[in-house]
PDB file of C-alpha atoms in Angstrom:
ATOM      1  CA  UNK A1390      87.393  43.097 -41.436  1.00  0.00           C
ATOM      2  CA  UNK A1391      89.671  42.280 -38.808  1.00  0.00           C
ATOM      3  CA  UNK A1392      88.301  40.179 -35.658  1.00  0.00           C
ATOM      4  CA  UNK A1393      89.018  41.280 -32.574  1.00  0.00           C
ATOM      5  CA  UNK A1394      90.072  39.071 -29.617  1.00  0.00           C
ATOM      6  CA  UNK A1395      87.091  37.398 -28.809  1.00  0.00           C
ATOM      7  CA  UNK A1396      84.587  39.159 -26.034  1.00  0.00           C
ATOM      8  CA  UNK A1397      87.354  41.754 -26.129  1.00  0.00           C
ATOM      9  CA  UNK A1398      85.810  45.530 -25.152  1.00  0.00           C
ATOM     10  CA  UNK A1399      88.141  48.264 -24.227  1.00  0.00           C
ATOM     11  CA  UNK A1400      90.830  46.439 -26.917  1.00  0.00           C
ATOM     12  CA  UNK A1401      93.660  49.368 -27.485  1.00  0.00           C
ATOM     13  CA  UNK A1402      93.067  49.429 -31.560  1.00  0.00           C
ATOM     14  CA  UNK A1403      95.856  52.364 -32.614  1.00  0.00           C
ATOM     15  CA  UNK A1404      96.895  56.257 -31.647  1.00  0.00           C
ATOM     16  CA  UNK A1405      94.509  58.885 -33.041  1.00  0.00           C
ATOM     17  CA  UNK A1406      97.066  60.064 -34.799  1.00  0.00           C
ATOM     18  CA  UNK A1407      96.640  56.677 -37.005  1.00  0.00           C
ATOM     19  CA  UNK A1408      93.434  57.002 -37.620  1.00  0.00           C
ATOM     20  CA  UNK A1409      90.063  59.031 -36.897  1.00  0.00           C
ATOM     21  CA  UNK A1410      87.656  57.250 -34.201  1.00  0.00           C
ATOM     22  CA  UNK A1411      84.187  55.827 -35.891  1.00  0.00           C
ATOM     23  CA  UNK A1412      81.282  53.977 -34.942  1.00  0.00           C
ATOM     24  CA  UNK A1413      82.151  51.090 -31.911  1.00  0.00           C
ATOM     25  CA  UNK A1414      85.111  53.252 -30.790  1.00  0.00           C
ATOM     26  CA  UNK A1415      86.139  55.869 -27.917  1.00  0.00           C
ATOM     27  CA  UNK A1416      89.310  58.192 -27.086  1.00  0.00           C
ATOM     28  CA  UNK A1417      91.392  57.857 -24.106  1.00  0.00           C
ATOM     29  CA  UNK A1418      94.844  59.846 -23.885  1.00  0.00           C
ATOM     30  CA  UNK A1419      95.284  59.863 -27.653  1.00  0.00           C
ATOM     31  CA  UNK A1420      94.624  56.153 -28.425  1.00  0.00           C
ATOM     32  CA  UNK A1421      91.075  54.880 -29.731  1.00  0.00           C
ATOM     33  CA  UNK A1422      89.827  51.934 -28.168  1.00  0.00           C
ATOM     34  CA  UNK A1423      87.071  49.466 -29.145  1.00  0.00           C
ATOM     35  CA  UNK A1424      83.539  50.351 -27.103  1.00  0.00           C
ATOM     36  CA  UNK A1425      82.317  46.665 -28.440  1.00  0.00           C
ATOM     37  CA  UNK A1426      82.835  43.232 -29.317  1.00  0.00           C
ATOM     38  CA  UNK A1427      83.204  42.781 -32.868  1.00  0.00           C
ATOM     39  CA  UNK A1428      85.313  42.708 -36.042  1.00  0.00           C
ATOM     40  CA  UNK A1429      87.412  45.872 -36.994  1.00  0.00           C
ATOM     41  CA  UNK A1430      87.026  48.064 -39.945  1.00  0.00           C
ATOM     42  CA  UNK A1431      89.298  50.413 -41.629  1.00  0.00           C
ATOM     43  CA  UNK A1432      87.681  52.528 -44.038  1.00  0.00           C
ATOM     44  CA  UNK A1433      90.000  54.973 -45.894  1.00  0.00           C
ATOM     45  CA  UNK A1434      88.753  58.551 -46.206  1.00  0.00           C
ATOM     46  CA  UNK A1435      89.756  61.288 -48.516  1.00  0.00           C
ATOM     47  CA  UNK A1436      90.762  63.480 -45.543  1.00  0.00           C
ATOM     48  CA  UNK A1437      94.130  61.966 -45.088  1.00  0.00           C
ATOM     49  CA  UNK A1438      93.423  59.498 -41.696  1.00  0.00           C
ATOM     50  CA  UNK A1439      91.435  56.206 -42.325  1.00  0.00           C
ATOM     51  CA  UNK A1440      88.178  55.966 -39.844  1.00  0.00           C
ATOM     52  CA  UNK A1441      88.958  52.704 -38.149  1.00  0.00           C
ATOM     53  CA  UNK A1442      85.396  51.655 -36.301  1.00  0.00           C
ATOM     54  CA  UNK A1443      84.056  48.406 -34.896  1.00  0.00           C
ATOM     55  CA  UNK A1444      81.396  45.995 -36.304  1.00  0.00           C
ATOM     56  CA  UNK A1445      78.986  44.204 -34.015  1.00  0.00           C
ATOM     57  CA  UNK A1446      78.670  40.467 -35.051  1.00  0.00           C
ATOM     58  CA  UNK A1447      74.635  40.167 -34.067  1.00  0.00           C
ATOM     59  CA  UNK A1448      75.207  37.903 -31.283  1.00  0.00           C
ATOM     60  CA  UNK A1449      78.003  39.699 -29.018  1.00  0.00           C
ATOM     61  CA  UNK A1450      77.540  41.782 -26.771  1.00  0.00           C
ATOM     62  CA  UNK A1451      76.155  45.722 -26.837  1.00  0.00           C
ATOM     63  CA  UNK A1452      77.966  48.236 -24.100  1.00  0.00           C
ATOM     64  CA  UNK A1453      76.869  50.639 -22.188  1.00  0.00           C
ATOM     65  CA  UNK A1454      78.729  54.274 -23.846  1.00  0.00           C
ATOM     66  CA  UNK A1455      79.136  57.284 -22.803  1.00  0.00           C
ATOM     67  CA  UNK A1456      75.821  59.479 -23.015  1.00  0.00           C
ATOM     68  CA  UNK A1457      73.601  56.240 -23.378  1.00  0.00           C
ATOM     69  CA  UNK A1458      70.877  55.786 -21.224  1.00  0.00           C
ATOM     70  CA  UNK A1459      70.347  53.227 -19.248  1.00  0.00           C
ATOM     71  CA  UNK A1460      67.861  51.246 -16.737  1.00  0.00           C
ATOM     72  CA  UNK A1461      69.707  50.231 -13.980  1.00  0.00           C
ATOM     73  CA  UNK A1462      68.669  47.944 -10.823  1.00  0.00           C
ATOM     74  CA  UNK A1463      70.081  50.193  -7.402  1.00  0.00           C
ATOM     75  CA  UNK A1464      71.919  46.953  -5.390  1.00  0.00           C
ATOM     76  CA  UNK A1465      73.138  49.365  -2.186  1.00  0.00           C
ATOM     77  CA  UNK A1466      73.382  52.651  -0.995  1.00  0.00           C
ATOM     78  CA  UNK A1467      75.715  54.936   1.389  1.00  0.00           C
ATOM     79  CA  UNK A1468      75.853  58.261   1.941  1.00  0.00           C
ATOM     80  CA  UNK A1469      78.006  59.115  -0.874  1.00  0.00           C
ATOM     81  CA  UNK A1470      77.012  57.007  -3.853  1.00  0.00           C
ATOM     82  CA  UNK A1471      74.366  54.439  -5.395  1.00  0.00           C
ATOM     83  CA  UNK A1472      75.792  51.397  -6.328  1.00  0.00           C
ATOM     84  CA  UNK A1473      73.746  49.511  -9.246  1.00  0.00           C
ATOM     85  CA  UNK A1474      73.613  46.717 -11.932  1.00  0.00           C
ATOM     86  CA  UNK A1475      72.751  47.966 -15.814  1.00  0.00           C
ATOM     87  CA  UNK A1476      70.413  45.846 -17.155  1.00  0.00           C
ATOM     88  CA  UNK A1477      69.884  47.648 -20.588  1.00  0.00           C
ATOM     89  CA  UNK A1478      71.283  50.052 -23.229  1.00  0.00           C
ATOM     90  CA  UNK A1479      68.274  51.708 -24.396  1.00  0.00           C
ATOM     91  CA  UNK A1480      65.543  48.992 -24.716  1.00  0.00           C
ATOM     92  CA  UNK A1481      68.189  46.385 -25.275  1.00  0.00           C
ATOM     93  CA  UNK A1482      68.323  43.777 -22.621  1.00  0.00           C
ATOM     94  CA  UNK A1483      72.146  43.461 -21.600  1.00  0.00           C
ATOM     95  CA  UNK A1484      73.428  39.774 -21.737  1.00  0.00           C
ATOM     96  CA  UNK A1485      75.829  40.055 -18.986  1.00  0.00           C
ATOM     97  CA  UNK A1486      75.748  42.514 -15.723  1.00  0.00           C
ATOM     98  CA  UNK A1487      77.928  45.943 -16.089  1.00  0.00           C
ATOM     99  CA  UNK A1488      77.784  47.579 -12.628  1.00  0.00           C
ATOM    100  CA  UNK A1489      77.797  51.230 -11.871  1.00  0.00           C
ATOM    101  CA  UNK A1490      78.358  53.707  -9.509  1.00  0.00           C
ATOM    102  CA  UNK A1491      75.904  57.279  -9.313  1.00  0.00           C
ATOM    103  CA  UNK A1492      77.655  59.802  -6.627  1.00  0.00           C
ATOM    104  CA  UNK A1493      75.580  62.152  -4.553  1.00  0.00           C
ATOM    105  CA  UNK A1494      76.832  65.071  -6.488  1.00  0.00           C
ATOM    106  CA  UNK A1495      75.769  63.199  -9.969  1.00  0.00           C
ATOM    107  CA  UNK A1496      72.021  62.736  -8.684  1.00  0.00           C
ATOM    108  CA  UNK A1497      70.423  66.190  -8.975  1.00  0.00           C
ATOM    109  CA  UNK A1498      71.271  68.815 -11.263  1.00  0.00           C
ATOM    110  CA  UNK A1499      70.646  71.921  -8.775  1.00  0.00           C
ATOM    111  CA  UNK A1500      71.389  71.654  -5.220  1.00  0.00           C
ATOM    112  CA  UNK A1501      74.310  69.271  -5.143  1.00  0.00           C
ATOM    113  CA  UNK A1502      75.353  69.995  -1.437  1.00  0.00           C
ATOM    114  CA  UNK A1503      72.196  69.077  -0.209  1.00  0.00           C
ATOM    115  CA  UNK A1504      71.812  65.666  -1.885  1.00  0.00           C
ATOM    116  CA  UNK A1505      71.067  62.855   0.170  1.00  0.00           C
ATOM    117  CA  UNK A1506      71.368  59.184  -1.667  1.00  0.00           C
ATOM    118  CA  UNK A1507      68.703  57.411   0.491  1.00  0.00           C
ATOM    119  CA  UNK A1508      66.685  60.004  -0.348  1.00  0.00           C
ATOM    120  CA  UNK A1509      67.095  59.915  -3.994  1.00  0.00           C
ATOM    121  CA  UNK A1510      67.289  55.876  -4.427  1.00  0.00           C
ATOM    122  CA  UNK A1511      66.592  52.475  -2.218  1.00  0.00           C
ATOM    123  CA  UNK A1512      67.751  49.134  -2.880  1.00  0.00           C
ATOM    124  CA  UNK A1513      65.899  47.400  -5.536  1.00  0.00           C
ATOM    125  CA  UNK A1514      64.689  50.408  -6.902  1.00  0.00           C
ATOM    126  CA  UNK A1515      64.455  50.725 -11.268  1.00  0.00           C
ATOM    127  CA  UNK A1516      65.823  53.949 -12.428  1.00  0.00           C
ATOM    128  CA  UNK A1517      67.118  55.557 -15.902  1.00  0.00           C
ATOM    129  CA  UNK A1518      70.623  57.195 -15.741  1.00  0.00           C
ATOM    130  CA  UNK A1519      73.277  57.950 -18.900  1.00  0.00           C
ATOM    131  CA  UNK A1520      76.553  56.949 -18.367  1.00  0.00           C
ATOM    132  CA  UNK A1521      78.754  60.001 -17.549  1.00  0.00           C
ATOM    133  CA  UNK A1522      82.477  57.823 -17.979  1.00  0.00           C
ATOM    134  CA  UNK A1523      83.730  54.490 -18.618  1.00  0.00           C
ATOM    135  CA  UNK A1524      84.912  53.445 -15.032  1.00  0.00           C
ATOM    136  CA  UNK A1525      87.737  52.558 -13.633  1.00  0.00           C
ATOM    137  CA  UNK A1526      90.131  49.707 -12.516  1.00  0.00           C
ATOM    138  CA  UNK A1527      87.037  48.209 -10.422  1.00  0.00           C
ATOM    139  CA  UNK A1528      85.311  48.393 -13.992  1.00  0.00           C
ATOM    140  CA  UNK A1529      82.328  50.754 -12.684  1.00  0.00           C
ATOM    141  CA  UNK A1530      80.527  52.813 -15.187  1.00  0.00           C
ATOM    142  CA  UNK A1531      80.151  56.518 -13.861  1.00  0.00           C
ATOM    143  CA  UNK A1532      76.141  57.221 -14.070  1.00  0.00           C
ATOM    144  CA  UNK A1533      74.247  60.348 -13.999  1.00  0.00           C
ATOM    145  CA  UNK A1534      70.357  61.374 -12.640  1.00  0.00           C
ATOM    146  CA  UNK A1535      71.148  64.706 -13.355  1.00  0.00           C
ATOM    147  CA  UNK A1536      68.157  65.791 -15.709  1.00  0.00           C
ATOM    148  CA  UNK A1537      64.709  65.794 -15.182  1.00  0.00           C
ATOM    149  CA  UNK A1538      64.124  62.491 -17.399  1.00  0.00           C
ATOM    150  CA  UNK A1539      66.470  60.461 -15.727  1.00  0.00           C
ATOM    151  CA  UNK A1540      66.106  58.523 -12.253  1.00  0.00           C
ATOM    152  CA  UNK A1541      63.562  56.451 -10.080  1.00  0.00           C
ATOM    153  CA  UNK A1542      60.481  54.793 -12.654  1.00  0.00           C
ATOM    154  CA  UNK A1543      60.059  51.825 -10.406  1.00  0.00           C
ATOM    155  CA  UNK A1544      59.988  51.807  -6.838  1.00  0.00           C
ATOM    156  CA  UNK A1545      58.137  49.546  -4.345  1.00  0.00           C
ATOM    157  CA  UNK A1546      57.042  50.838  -0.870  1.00  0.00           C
ATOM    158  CA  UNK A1547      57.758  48.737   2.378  1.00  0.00           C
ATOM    159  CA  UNK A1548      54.635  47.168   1.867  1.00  0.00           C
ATOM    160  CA  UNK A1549      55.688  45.724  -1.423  1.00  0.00           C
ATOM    161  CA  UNK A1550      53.397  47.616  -3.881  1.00  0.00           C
ATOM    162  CA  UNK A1551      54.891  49.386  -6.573  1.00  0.00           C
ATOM    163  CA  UNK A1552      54.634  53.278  -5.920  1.00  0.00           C
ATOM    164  CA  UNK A1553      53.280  56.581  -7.664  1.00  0.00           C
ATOM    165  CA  UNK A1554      54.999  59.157  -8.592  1.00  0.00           C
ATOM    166  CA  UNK A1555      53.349  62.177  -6.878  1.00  0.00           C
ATOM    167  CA  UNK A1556      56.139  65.251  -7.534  1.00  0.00           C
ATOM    168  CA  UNK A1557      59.628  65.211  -8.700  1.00  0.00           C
ATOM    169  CA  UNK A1558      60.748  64.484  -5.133  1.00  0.00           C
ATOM    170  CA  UNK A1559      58.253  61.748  -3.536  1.00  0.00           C
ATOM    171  CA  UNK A1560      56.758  58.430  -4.543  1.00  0.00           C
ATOM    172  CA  UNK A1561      53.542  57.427  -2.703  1.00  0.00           C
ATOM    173  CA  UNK A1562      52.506  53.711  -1.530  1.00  0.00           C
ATOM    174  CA  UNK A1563      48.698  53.520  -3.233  1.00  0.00           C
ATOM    175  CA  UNK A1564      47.587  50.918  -0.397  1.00  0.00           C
ATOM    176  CA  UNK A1565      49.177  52.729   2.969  1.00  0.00           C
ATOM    177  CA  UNK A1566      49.442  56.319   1.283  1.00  0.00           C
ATOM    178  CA  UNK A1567      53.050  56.181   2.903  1.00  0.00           C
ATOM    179  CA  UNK A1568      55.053  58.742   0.932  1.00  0.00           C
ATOM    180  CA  UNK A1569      58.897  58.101   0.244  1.00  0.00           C
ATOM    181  CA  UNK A1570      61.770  60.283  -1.011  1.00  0.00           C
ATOM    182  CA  UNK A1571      63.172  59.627  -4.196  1.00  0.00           C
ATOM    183  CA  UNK A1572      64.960  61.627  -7.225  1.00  0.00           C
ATOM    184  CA  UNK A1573      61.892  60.861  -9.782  1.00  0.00           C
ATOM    185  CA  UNK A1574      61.944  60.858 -13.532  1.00  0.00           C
ATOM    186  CA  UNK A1575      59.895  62.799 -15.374  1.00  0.00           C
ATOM    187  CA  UNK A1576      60.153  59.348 -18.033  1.00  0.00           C
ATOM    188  CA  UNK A1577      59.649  59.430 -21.638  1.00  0.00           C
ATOM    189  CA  UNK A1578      57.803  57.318 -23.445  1.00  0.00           C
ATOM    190  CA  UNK A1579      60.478  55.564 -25.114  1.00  0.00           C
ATOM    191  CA  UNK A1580      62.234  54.652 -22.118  1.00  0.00           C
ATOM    192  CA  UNK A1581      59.363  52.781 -20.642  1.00  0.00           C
ATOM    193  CA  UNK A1582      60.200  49.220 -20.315  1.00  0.00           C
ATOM    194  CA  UNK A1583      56.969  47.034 -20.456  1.00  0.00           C
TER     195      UNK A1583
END
């Protein structure tokens, strides 16, 4: 076990032609990189290439990956992308804030062109998204509403009371029966954060 630089995710570990990507790792233009904060592991394998991966020491930090879901808090809106904080992995509480970025056409699975963000999220508003790419320079995670699980679970209505879902498309205020637009998820039960 090898540590790597402390708090260290996205550490360049070797070329894939080194070694075959395991657990705690990702491929980007033929290099593996660490997903996680942790020691590294080579393991050698039969096959020829040893499977280098990365081990979590308990205490650092988990990171959002591609295809995990996450619950995310929507910070601001325009009229060609969501911008929120992840708060967890799963229904692990994130230690430190990862932000992310949904676009209009990563919202709804059917009907891109006719997508509009303020009518799928508002400010404040809790939803469940999986992480479509690792971000760029700015360090945004690409997210995704795309399937029917995925996207508003929380919303509160201008009068502060947290809304019902009443279709797939509109959340409804149960004191002033005001009805707002949102992109709602049909949630799972073991995506429910209590």
């Amino acid at each position: 076990r090898q540590p790597l630089s402390p708090g260290v995710a996205g550490e360049r570990l070797c070329s894939t032609e080194e070694a075959t990507p395991g657990s705690g790792t990702y491929t980007r233009h033929g290099f593996i990189y660490s997903s996680l904060a942790g020691c590294l592991e080579r393991r050698s394998e039969d096959s020829g290439l040893p499977v280098v991966s990365v081990v979590r020491d308990s205490d650092s930090q988990l990171l959002p990956n591609v295809g995990a879901v996450v619950t995310c808090k929507v910070c601001s809106i325009n009229s060609r992308f969501a911008k929120v904080h992840i708060l967890y992995v799963g229904s692990t509480p994130l230690k430190s804030c990862f932000r992310g970025t949904i676009r209009r056409e990563d919202i709804r699975a059917t009907e891109k062109d006719k997508v509009e963000v303020y009518k799928s999220f508002r400010p404040s508003d809790i939803i469940l998204a999986k992480v479509i790419s690792l971000g760029d320079a700015q360090s945004n995670y690409l997210l995704s509403t795309a399937e029917n699980e995925l996207g508003v679970v929380v919303a509160r209505s201008e009068a502060g009371v947290q809304m019902v879902p009443i279709s797939w498309c509109e959340m409804q205020c149960p004191r002033t029966h005001t009805k707002e637009f949102r992109k709602v998820a049909r949630v799972q039960p073991q995506f429910l954060q209590t």
